[in-house]
Amino acid sequence: MPFQKVQPEKLSAAVTRQIELLILRGILRPGERLPSERELSERLGVSRPSLREAIASLQDKGLLTTKAGAGIYVADVLGSAFSEALVKLFASHDEAVFDYISFRRDMEGLAAERATRLASDTDLRVIQTIFDKMVTAHSKRDPADEARLDADFHLAIIEASHNVVMLHMMRSMYQLLREGVFYNRRVMFKQRTTRDTLLDQHRAINDALQGRDPVAARKAVEAHLDYVRASLSDQQKAEQNEQIALQRFEHEKER
């Protein structure tokens, strides 16, 4: 029988596995800087040579990268979920926008439901903190800040659902949203009535999560994204009507 004696695990292998899990679970994010070698070795309780060996292994795997004179960073493990050509195609066709919102509705509804069962108390405090910041940004009428916090709020729910595949997939999707590939969220946050409604919807989502109510959490997320879809549809129709009116005006001038 090809059995062999079990060998004690090397310290560097244990360090490698721990950092891999932190990246996998989304605790260490792409672009995040690791602590200094001295601090990290002390926190992990290993020698610097063992730490260096682990870091080298993670760099070979493409999980960490070195920036000259700046330290060790988590590599951009997300990249893009789509090719550049497909991203441009998304940006030029309204159909992709509404399919994207429908996809988010399904995924985030599920994530919210899971979060009510699986989120730690710390996860829920993070979501509450972001919502409190949303309230502050709302009072300051800062559309850019509100749009940024909106993305942070929804991603925090994904993180609290504790599904690593969903987490990394949705982070990549949200990066495209931040870049305005699907639609410009700032436009929505510039409208007073819309802003008030959006804040109320986020409050409903947060309340359901904090109360660990899976049915209410999922319904609140779905209602929110149904509203976003309807608002975008109305906005597009208004823009189309404005364009038609402008064309008629130009036509009348030519006559």
PDB file of C-alpha atoms in Angstrom:
ATOM      1  CA  MET A   1       0.000   0.000   0.000  1.00  0.00           C
ATOM      2  CA  PRO A   2       1.475   3.424  -0.976  1.00  0.00           C
ATOM      3  CA  PHE A   3       1.033   5.039   2.423  1.00  0.00           C
ATOM      4  CA  GLN A   4       3.657   7.491   3.652  1.00  0.00           C
ATOM      5  CA  LYS A   5       4.323   9.025   7.009  1.00  0.00           C
ATOM      6  CA  VAL A   6       2.503  12.296   7.609  1.00  0.00           C
ATOM      7  CA  GLN A   7       4.963  15.177   7.645  1.00  0.00           C
ATOM      8  CA  PRO A   8       4.432  18.322   9.765  1.00  0.00           C
ATOM      9  CA  GLU A   9       3.285  21.197   7.553  1.00  0.00           C
ATOM     10  CA  LYS A  10       5.853  23.848   6.796  1.00  0.00           C
ATOM     11  CA  LEU A  11       5.114  27.209   8.382  1.00  0.00           C
ATOM     12  CA  SER A  12       5.301  28.914   5.008  1.00  0.00           C
ATOM     13  CA  ALA A  13       2.614  26.559   3.659  1.00  0.00           C
ATOM     14  CA  ALA A  14       0.321  27.438   6.581  1.00  0.00           C
ATOM     15  CA  VAL A  15       0.873  31.150   5.932  1.00  0.00           C
ATOM     16  CA  THR A  16       0.181  30.677   2.230  1.00  0.00           C
ATOM     17  CA  ARG A  17      -3.073  28.859   2.930  1.00  0.00           C
ATOM     18  CA  GLN A  18      -4.223  31.506   5.424  1.00  0.00           C
ATOM     19  CA  ILE A  19      -3.624  34.403   3.002  1.00  0.00           C
ATOM     20  CA  GLU A  20      -5.268  32.442   0.170  1.00  0.00           C
ATOM     21  CA  LEU A  21      -8.402  31.986   2.289  1.00  0.00           C
ATOM     22  CA  LEU A  22      -8.486  35.700   3.147  1.00  0.00           C
ATOM     23  CA  ILE A  23      -8.380  36.542  -0.569  1.00  0.00           C
ATOM     24  CA  LEU A  24     -10.913  33.836  -1.443  1.00  0.00           C
ATOM     25  CA  ARG A  25     -13.372  35.064   1.179  1.00  0.00           C
ATOM     26  CA  GLY A  26     -12.988  38.657   0.040  1.00  0.00           C
ATOM     27  CA  ILE A  27     -11.477  39.857   3.317  1.00  0.00           C
ATOM     28  CA  LEU A  28      -8.282  40.875   1.522  1.00  0.00           C
ATOM     29  CA  ARG A  29      -9.414  42.888  -1.500  1.00  0.00           C
ATOM     30  CA  PRO A  30      -7.707  43.502  -4.850  1.00  0.00           C
ATOM     31  CA  GLY A  31      -5.287  46.414  -4.544  1.00  0.00           C
ATOM     32  CA  GLU A  32      -5.126  46.190  -0.746  1.00  0.00           C
ATOM     33  CA  ARG A  33      -1.680  46.614   0.785  1.00  0.00           C
ATOM     34  CA  LEU A  34      -0.422  43.947   3.171  1.00  0.00           C
ATOM     35  CA  PRO A  35       1.137  45.013   6.488  1.00  0.00           C
ATOM     36  CA  SER A  36       4.911  45.418   6.576  1.00  0.00           C
ATOM     37  CA  GLU A  37       7.027  42.267   6.705  1.00  0.00           C
ATOM     38  CA  ARG A  38       7.857  42.863  10.355  1.00  0.00           C
ATOM     39  CA  GLU A  39       4.247  43.461  11.405  1.00  0.00           C
ATOM     40  CA  LEU A  40       2.895  40.560   9.370  1.00  0.00           C
ATOM     41  CA  SER A  41       5.458  38.091  10.699  1.00  0.00           C
ATOM     42  CA  GLU A  42       4.618  39.146  14.262  1.00  0.00           C
ATOM     43  CA  ARG A  43       0.873  38.861  13.704  1.00  0.00           C
ATOM     44  CA  LEU A  44       1.232  35.433  12.113  1.00  0.00           C
ATOM     45  CA  GLY A  45       3.791  34.265  14.650  1.00  0.00           C
ATOM     46  CA  VAL A  46       6.297  33.072  12.041  1.00  0.00           C
ATOM     47  CA  SER A  47       9.854  33.977  11.125  1.00  0.00           C
ATOM     48  CA  ARG A  48      10.571  36.412   8.323  1.00  0.00           C
ATOM     49  CA  PRO A  49      12.200  33.711   6.140  1.00  0.00           C
ATOM     50  CA  SER A  50       9.004  31.590   6.397  1.00  0.00           C
ATOM     51  CA  LEU A  51       6.914  34.645   5.557  1.00  0.00           C
ATOM     52  CA  ARG A  52       9.102  35.530   2.573  1.00  0.00           C
ATOM     53  CA  GLU A  53       8.757  31.981   1.272  1.00  0.00           C
ATOM     54  CA  ALA A  54       4.979  32.193   1.544  1.00  0.00           C
ATOM     55  CA  ILE A  55       4.889  35.612  -0.153  1.00  0.00           C
ATOM     56  CA  ALA A  56       7.039  34.305  -3.007  1.00  0.00           C
ATOM     57  CA  SER A  57       4.683  31.342  -3.452  1.00  0.00           C
ATOM     58  CA  LEU A  58       1.640  33.638  -3.564  1.00  0.00           C
ATOM     59  CA  GLN A  59       3.371  35.911  -6.075  1.00  0.00           C
ATOM     60  CA  ASP A  60       4.099  32.904  -8.291  1.00  0.00           C
ATOM     61  CA  LYS A  61       0.392  32.066  -8.145  1.00  0.00           C
ATOM     62  CA  GLY A  62      -0.501  35.591  -9.224  1.00  0.00           C
ATOM     63  CA  LEU A  63      -2.312  36.418  -5.976  1.00  0.00           C
ATOM     64  CA  LEU A  64       0.145  39.009  -4.658  1.00  0.00           C
ATOM     65  CA  THR A  65       2.229  41.609  -6.429  1.00  0.00           C
ATOM     66  CA  THR A  66       5.126  43.848  -5.418  1.00  0.00           C
ATOM     67  CA  LYS A  67       5.181  47.581  -6.058  1.00  0.00           C
ATOM     68  CA  ALA A  68       8.677  49.017  -5.929  1.00  0.00           C
ATOM     69  CA  GLY A  69       9.188  51.022  -2.770  1.00  0.00           C
ATOM     70  CA  ALA A  70       5.527  50.636  -1.783  1.00  0.00           C
ATOM     71  CA  GLY A  71       5.178  47.080  -0.474  1.00  0.00           C
ATOM     72  CA  ILE A  72       3.175  43.938  -1.196  1.00  0.00           C
ATOM     73  CA  TYR A  73      -0.380  44.206  -2.569  1.00  0.00           C
ATOM     74  CA  VAL A  74      -3.205  41.839  -3.371  1.00  0.00           C
ATOM     75  CA  ALA A  75      -3.181  41.398  -7.136  1.00  0.00           C
ATOM     76  CA  ASP A  76      -6.143  42.359  -9.309  1.00  0.00           C
ATOM     77  CA  VAL A  77      -7.583  38.878  -9.077  1.00  0.00           C
ATOM     78  CA  LEU A  78     -10.974  40.093 -10.297  1.00  0.00           C
ATOM     79  CA  GLY A  79      -9.944  41.410 -13.675  1.00  0.00           C
ATOM     80  CA  SER A  80     -13.047  41.745 -15.804  1.00  0.00           C
ATOM     81  CA  ALA A  81     -15.833  39.222 -16.133  1.00  0.00           C
ATOM     82  CA  PHE A  82     -16.230  40.292 -19.761  1.00  0.00           C
ATOM     83  CA  SER A  83     -14.056  41.070 -22.746  1.00  0.00           C
ATOM     84  CA  GLU A  84     -13.494  44.700 -23.715  1.00  0.00           C
ATOM     85  CA  ALA A  85     -15.566  44.173 -26.856  1.00  0.00           C
ATOM     86  CA  LEU A  86     -18.511  42.844 -24.850  1.00  0.00           C
ATOM     87  CA  VAL A  87     -18.270  45.703 -22.352  1.00  0.00           C
ATOM     88  CA  LYS A  88     -18.551  48.188 -25.242  1.00  0.00           C
ATOM     89  CA  LEU A  89     -21.520  46.234 -26.559  1.00  0.00           C
ATOM     90  CA  PHE A  90     -23.223  46.448 -23.163  1.00  0.00           C
ATOM     91  CA  ALA A  91     -22.672  50.198 -23.064  1.00  0.00           C
ATOM     92  CA  SER A  92     -24.323  50.750 -26.436  1.00  0.00           C
ATOM     93  CA  HIS A  93     -27.475  48.647 -26.034  1.00  0.00           C
ATOM     94  CA  ASP A  94     -30.329  49.318 -23.612  1.00  0.00           C
ATOM     95  CA  GLU A  95     -31.287  45.640 -23.555  1.00  0.00           C
ATOM     96  CA  ALA A  96     -28.089  44.861 -21.629  1.00  0.00           C
ATOM     97  CA  VAL A  97     -28.960  47.477 -18.999  1.00  0.00           C
ATOM     98  CA  PHE A  98     -32.306  45.899 -18.166  1.00  0.00           C
ATOM     99  CA  ASP A  99     -30.909  42.368 -18.274  1.00  0.00           C
ATOM    100  CA  TYR A 100     -28.219  43.497 -15.866  1.00  0.00           C
ATOM    101  CA  ILE A 101     -30.790  44.874 -13.433  1.00  0.00           C
ATOM    102  CA  SER A 102     -32.823  41.650 -13.677  1.00  0.00           C
ATOM    103  CA  PHE A 103     -29.678  39.646 -12.963  1.00  0.00           C
ATOM    104  CA  ARG A 104     -28.907  41.819  -9.946  1.00  0.00           C
ATOM    105  CA  ARG A 105     -32.489  41.458  -8.718  1.00  0.00           C
ATOM    106  CA  ASP A 106     -32.165  37.661  -8.673  1.00  0.00           C
ATOM    107  CA  MET A 107     -28.648  37.511  -7.236  1.00  0.00           C
ATOM    108  CA  GLU A 108     -29.026  40.240  -4.636  1.00  0.00           C
ATOM    109  CA  GLY A 109     -32.423  39.011  -3.516  1.00  0.00           C
ATOM    110  CA  LEU A 110     -30.817  35.638  -2.839  1.00  0.00           C
ATOM    111  CA  ALA A 111     -27.808  37.280  -1.172  1.00  0.00           C
ATOM    112  CA  ALA A 112     -30.031  39.325   1.156  1.00  0.00           C
ATOM    113  CA  GLU A 113     -31.987  36.224   2.097  1.00  0.00           C
ATOM    114  CA  ARG A 114     -28.755  34.342   2.839  1.00  0.00           C
ATOM    115  CA  ALA A 115     -27.332  37.280   4.792  1.00  0.00           C
ATOM    116  CA  THR A 116     -30.227  37.214   7.264  1.00  0.00           C
ATOM    117  CA  ARG A 117     -29.173  33.664   8.157  1.00  0.00           C
ATOM    118  CA  LEU A 118     -25.419  33.653   7.653  1.00  0.00           C
ATOM    119  CA  ALA A 119     -24.199  37.191   8.360  1.00  0.00           C
ATOM    120  CA  SER A 120     -22.121  37.694  11.473  1.00  0.00           C
ATOM    121  CA  ASP A 121     -22.887  40.524  13.882  1.00  0.00           C
ATOM    122  CA  THR A 122     -19.855  42.297  12.413  1.00  0.00           C
ATOM    123  CA  ASP A 123     -21.279  41.937   8.879  1.00  0.00           C
ATOM    124  CA  LEU A 124     -24.517  43.573   9.983  1.00  0.00           C
ATOM    125  CA  ARG A 125     -22.666  46.390  11.736  1.00  0.00           C
ATOM    126  CA  VAL A 126     -20.777  47.106   8.505  1.00  0.00           C
ATOM    127  CA  ILE A 127     -24.068  47.300   6.568  1.00  0.00           C
ATOM    128  CA  GLN A 128     -25.567  49.570   9.255  1.00  0.00           C
ATOM    129  CA  THR A 129     -22.503  51.847   9.173  1.00  0.00           C
ATOM    130  CA  ILE A 130     -22.721  52.227   5.392  1.00  0.00           C
ATOM    131  CA  PHE A 131     -26.437  52.990   5.608  1.00  0.00           C
ATOM    132  CA  ASP A 132     -25.769  55.650   8.251  1.00  0.00           C
ATOM    133  CA  LYS A 133     -23.262  57.232   5.856  1.00  0.00           C
ATOM    134  CA  MET A 134     -25.916  57.141   3.121  1.00  0.00           C
ATOM    135  CA  VAL A 135     -28.256  59.114   5.369  1.00  0.00           C
ATOM    136  CA  THR A 136     -25.518  61.704   5.964  1.00  0.00           C
ATOM    137  CA  ALA A 137     -24.694  61.967   2.236  1.00  0.00           C
ATOM    138  CA  HIS A 138     -28.409  62.337   1.490  1.00  0.00           C
ATOM    139  CA  SER A 139     -28.682  65.321   3.814  1.00  0.00           C
ATOM    140  CA  LYS A 140     -25.678  66.924   2.100  1.00  0.00           C
ATOM    141  CA  ARG A 141     -27.214  66.336  -1.341  1.00  0.00           C
ATOM    142  CA  ASP A 142     -24.035  64.842  -2.753  1.00  0.00           C
ATOM    143  CA  PRO A 143     -25.066  62.625  -5.727  1.00  0.00           C
ATOM    144  CA  ALA A 144     -21.528  61.314  -6.294  1.00  0.00           C
ATOM    145  CA  ASP A 145     -21.146  60.253  -2.660  1.00  0.00           C
ATOM    146  CA  GLU A 146     -24.614  58.714  -2.594  1.00  0.00           C
ATOM    147  CA  ALA A 147     -23.890  56.720  -5.755  1.00  0.00           C
ATOM    148  CA  ARG A 148     -20.610  55.422  -4.296  1.00  0.00           C
ATOM    149  CA  LEU A 149     -22.228  54.449  -1.001  1.00  0.00           C
ATOM    150  CA  ASP A 150     -25.082  52.777  -2.878  1.00  0.00           C
ATOM    151  CA  ALA A 151     -22.580  50.399  -4.480  1.00  0.00           C
ATOM    152  CA  ASP A 152     -20.809  49.850  -1.144  1.00  0.00           C
ATOM    153  CA  PHE A 153     -24.127  49.045   0.552  1.00  0.00           C
ATOM    154  CA  HIS A 154     -25.129  46.413  -1.991  1.00  0.00           C
ATOM    155  CA  LEU A 155     -21.669  44.841  -2.061  1.00  0.00           C
ATOM    156  CA  ALA A 156     -21.676  44.624   1.746  1.00  0.00           C
ATOM    157  CA  ILE A 157     -24.846  42.536   1.475  1.00  0.00           C
ATOM    158  CA  ILE A 158     -23.146  40.247  -1.043  1.00  0.00           C
ATOM    159  CA  GLU A 159     -20.196  39.883   1.338  1.00  0.00           C
ATOM    160  CA  ALA A 160     -22.537  39.113   4.240  1.00  0.00           C
ATOM    161  CA  SER A 161     -24.106  36.264   2.248  1.00  0.00           C
ATOM    162  CA  HIS A 162     -20.817  34.316   2.560  1.00  0.00           C
ATOM    163  CA  ASN A 163     -20.772  32.752  -0.890  1.00  0.00           C
ATOM    164  CA  VAL A 164     -17.300  33.252  -2.356  1.00  0.00           C
ATOM    165  CA  VAL A 165     -18.321  32.598  -5.978  1.00  0.00           C
ATOM    166  CA  MET A 166     -21.142  35.135  -5.792  1.00  0.00           C
ATOM    167  CA  LEU A 167     -18.845  37.601  -4.034  1.00  0.00           C
ATOM    168  CA  HIS A 168     -16.113  37.672  -6.676  1.00  0.00           C
ATOM    169  CA  MET A 169     -18.566  37.580  -9.581  1.00  0.00           C
ATOM    170  CA  MET A 170     -20.620  40.484  -8.238  1.00  0.00           C
ATOM    171  CA  ARG A 171     -17.537  42.547  -7.359  1.00  0.00           C
ATOM    172  CA  SER A 172     -16.517  42.330 -11.001  1.00  0.00           C
ATOM    173  CA  MET A 173     -20.033  43.278 -12.112  1.00  0.00           C
ATOM    174  CA  TYR A 174     -20.131  46.230  -9.735  1.00  0.00           C
ATOM    175  CA  GLN A 175     -16.830  47.517 -11.068  1.00  0.00           C
ATOM    176  CA  LEU A 176     -18.508  47.911 -14.456  1.00  0.00           C
ATOM    177  CA  LEU A 177     -21.406  49.711 -12.767  1.00  0.00           C
ATOM    178  CA  ARG A 178     -19.035  52.113 -10.993  1.00  0.00           C
ATOM    179  CA  GLU A 179     -17.458  52.898 -14.358  1.00  0.00           C
ATOM    180  CA  GLY A 180     -20.861  53.789 -15.796  1.00  0.00           C
ATOM    181  CA  VAL A 181     -20.928  50.954 -18.317  1.00  0.00           C
ATOM    182  CA  PHE A 182     -24.590  50.121 -17.672  1.00  0.00           C
ATOM    183  CA  TYR A 183     -26.031  53.467 -16.578  1.00  0.00           C
ATOM    184  CA  ASN A 184     -25.080  56.619 -14.713  1.00  0.00           C
ATOM    185  CA  ARG A 185     -26.356  56.239 -11.158  1.00  0.00           C
ATOM    186  CA  ARG A 186     -25.494  59.859 -10.338  1.00  0.00           C
ATOM    187  CA  VAL A 187     -28.326  61.018 -12.586  1.00  0.00           C
ATOM    188  CA  MET A 188     -30.808  59.148 -10.417  1.00  0.00           C
ATOM    189  CA  PHE A 189     -29.406  60.616  -7.217  1.00  0.00           C
ATOM    190  CA  LYS A 190     -29.717  64.161  -8.585  1.00  0.00           C
ATOM    191  CA  GLN A 191     -33.521  63.956  -8.578  1.00  0.00           C
ATOM    192  CA  ARG A 192     -34.971  64.886  -5.189  1.00  0.00           C
ATOM    193  CA  THR A 193     -38.048  62.653  -5.288  1.00  0.00           C
ATOM    194  CA  THR A 194     -36.026  59.721  -6.564  1.00  0.00           C
ATOM    195  CA  ARG A 195     -33.333  60.277  -3.936  1.00  0.00           C
ATOM    196  CA  ASP A 196     -35.879  60.219  -1.120  1.00  0.00           C
ATOM    197  CA  THR A 197     -37.472  57.033  -2.456  1.00  0.00           C
ATOM    198  CA  LEU A 198     -34.107  55.320  -2.870  1.00  0.00           C
ATOM    199  CA  LEU A 199     -33.116  56.150   0.701  1.00  0.00           C
ATOM    200  CA  ASP A 200     -36.415  54.769   2.004  1.00  0.00           C
ATOM    201  CA  GLN A 201     -35.848  51.587   0.009  1.00  0.00           C
ATOM    202  CA  HIS A 202     -32.345  51.153   1.378  1.00  0.00           C
ATOM    203  CA  ARG A 203     -33.732  51.735   4.864  1.00  0.00           C
ATOM    204  CA  ALA A 204     -36.254  48.931   4.316  1.00  0.00           C
ATOM    205  CA  ILE A 205     -33.492  46.595   3.147  1.00  0.00           C
ATOM    206  CA  ASN A 206     -31.303  47.475   6.118  1.00  0.00           C
ATOM    207  CA  ASP A 207     -34.148  47.073   8.622  1.00  0.00           C
ATOM    208  CA  ALA A 208     -34.964  43.616   7.266  1.00  0.00           C
ATOM    209  CA  LEU A 209     -31.321  42.556   7.421  1.00  0.00           C
ATOM    210  CA  GLN A 210     -30.812  43.883  10.946  1.00  0.00           C
ATOM    211  CA  GLY A 211     -34.014  42.067  11.975  1.00  0.00           C
ATOM    212  CA  ARG A 212     -32.791  38.898  10.229  1.00  0.00           C
ATOM    213  CA  ASP A 213     -36.046  38.592   8.303  1.00  0.00           C
ATOM    214  CA  PRO A 214     -35.255  36.620   5.093  1.00  0.00           C
ATOM    215  CA  VAL A 215     -38.633  37.157   3.381  1.00  0.00           C
ATOM    216  CA  ALA A 216     -38.698  40.905   4.042  1.00  0.00           C
ATOM    217  CA  ALA A 217     -35.043  41.287   3.013  1.00  0.00           C
ATOM    218  CA  ARG A 218     -35.544  39.594  -0.336  1.00  0.00           C
ATOM    219  CA  LYS A 219     -38.767  41.482  -1.064  1.00  0.00           C
ATOM    220  CA  ALA A 220     -37.140  44.810  -0.165  1.00  0.00           C
ATOM    221  CA  VAL A 221     -34.210  44.201  -2.519  1.00  0.00           C
ATOM    222  CA  GLU A 222     -36.519  43.103  -5.346  1.00  0.00           C
ATOM    223  CA  ALA A 223     -38.806  46.117  -4.857  1.00  0.00           C
ATOM    224  CA  HIS A 224     -35.777  48.419  -4.898  1.00  0.00           C
ATOM    225  CA  LEU A 225     -34.407  47.039  -8.158  1.00  0.00           C
ATOM    226  CA  ASP A 226     -37.866  46.985  -9.746  1.00  0.00           C
ATOM    227  CA  TYR A 227     -38.023  50.704  -8.957  1.00  0.00           C
ATOM    228  CA  VAL A 228     -34.544  51.289 -10.445  1.00  0.00           C
ATOM    229  CA  ARG A 229     -35.609  49.489 -13.616  1.00  0.00           C
ATOM    230  CA  ALA A 230     -38.827  51.519 -13.902  1.00  0.00           C
ATOM    231  CA  SER A 231     -36.979  54.790 -13.248  1.00  0.00           C
ATOM    232  CA  LEU A 232     -34.418  54.059 -15.947  1.00  0.00           C
ATOM    233  CA  SER A 233     -37.174  53.134 -18.380  1.00  0.00           C
ATOM    234  CA  ASP A 234     -38.986  56.424 -17.683  1.00  0.00           C
ATOM    235  CA  GLN A 235     -35.722  58.331 -18.027  1.00  0.00           C
ATOM    236  CA  GLN A 236     -34.996  56.741 -21.397  1.00  0.00           C
ATOM    237  CA  LYS A 237     -38.515  57.503 -22.656  1.00  0.00           C
ATOM    238  CA  ALA A 238     -38.182  61.136 -21.576  1.00  0.00           C
ATOM    239  CA  GLU A 239     -34.842  61.416 -23.388  1.00  0.00           C
ATOM    240  CA  GLN A 240     -36.335  59.851 -26.523  1.00  0.00           C
ATOM    241  CA  ASN A 241     -39.310  62.238 -26.433  1.00  0.00           C
ATOM    242  CA  GLU A 242     -36.957  65.174 -25.974  1.00  0.00           C
ATOM    243  CA  GLN A 243     -34.899  64.044 -28.934  1.00  0.00           C
ATOM    244  CA  ILE A 244     -38.027  63.661 -31.090  1.00  0.00           C
ATOM    245  CA  ALA A 245     -39.222  67.139 -30.083  1.00  0.00           C
ATOM    246  CA  LEU A 246     -35.813  68.588 -30.949  1.00  0.00           C
ATOM    247  CA  GLN A 247     -35.838  66.893 -34.348  1.00  0.00           C
ATOM    248  CA  ARG A 248     -39.305  68.298 -35.057  1.00  0.00           C
ATOM    249  CA  PHE A 249     -38.161  71.747 -34.040  1.00  0.00           C
ATOM    250  CA  GLU A 250     -35.154  71.551 -36.367  1.00  0.00           C
ATOM    251  CA  HIS A 251     -37.391  70.274 -39.146  1.00  0.00           C
ATOM    252  CA  GLU A 252     -39.807  73.205 -38.699  1.00  0.00           C
ATOM    253  CA  LYS A 253     -36.910  75.662 -38.808  1.00  0.00           C
ATOM    254  CA  GLU A 254     -35.750  74.240 -42.130  1.00  0.00           C
ATOM    255  CA  ARG A 255     -39.227  74.691 -43.591  1.00  0.00           C
TER     256      ARG A 255
END
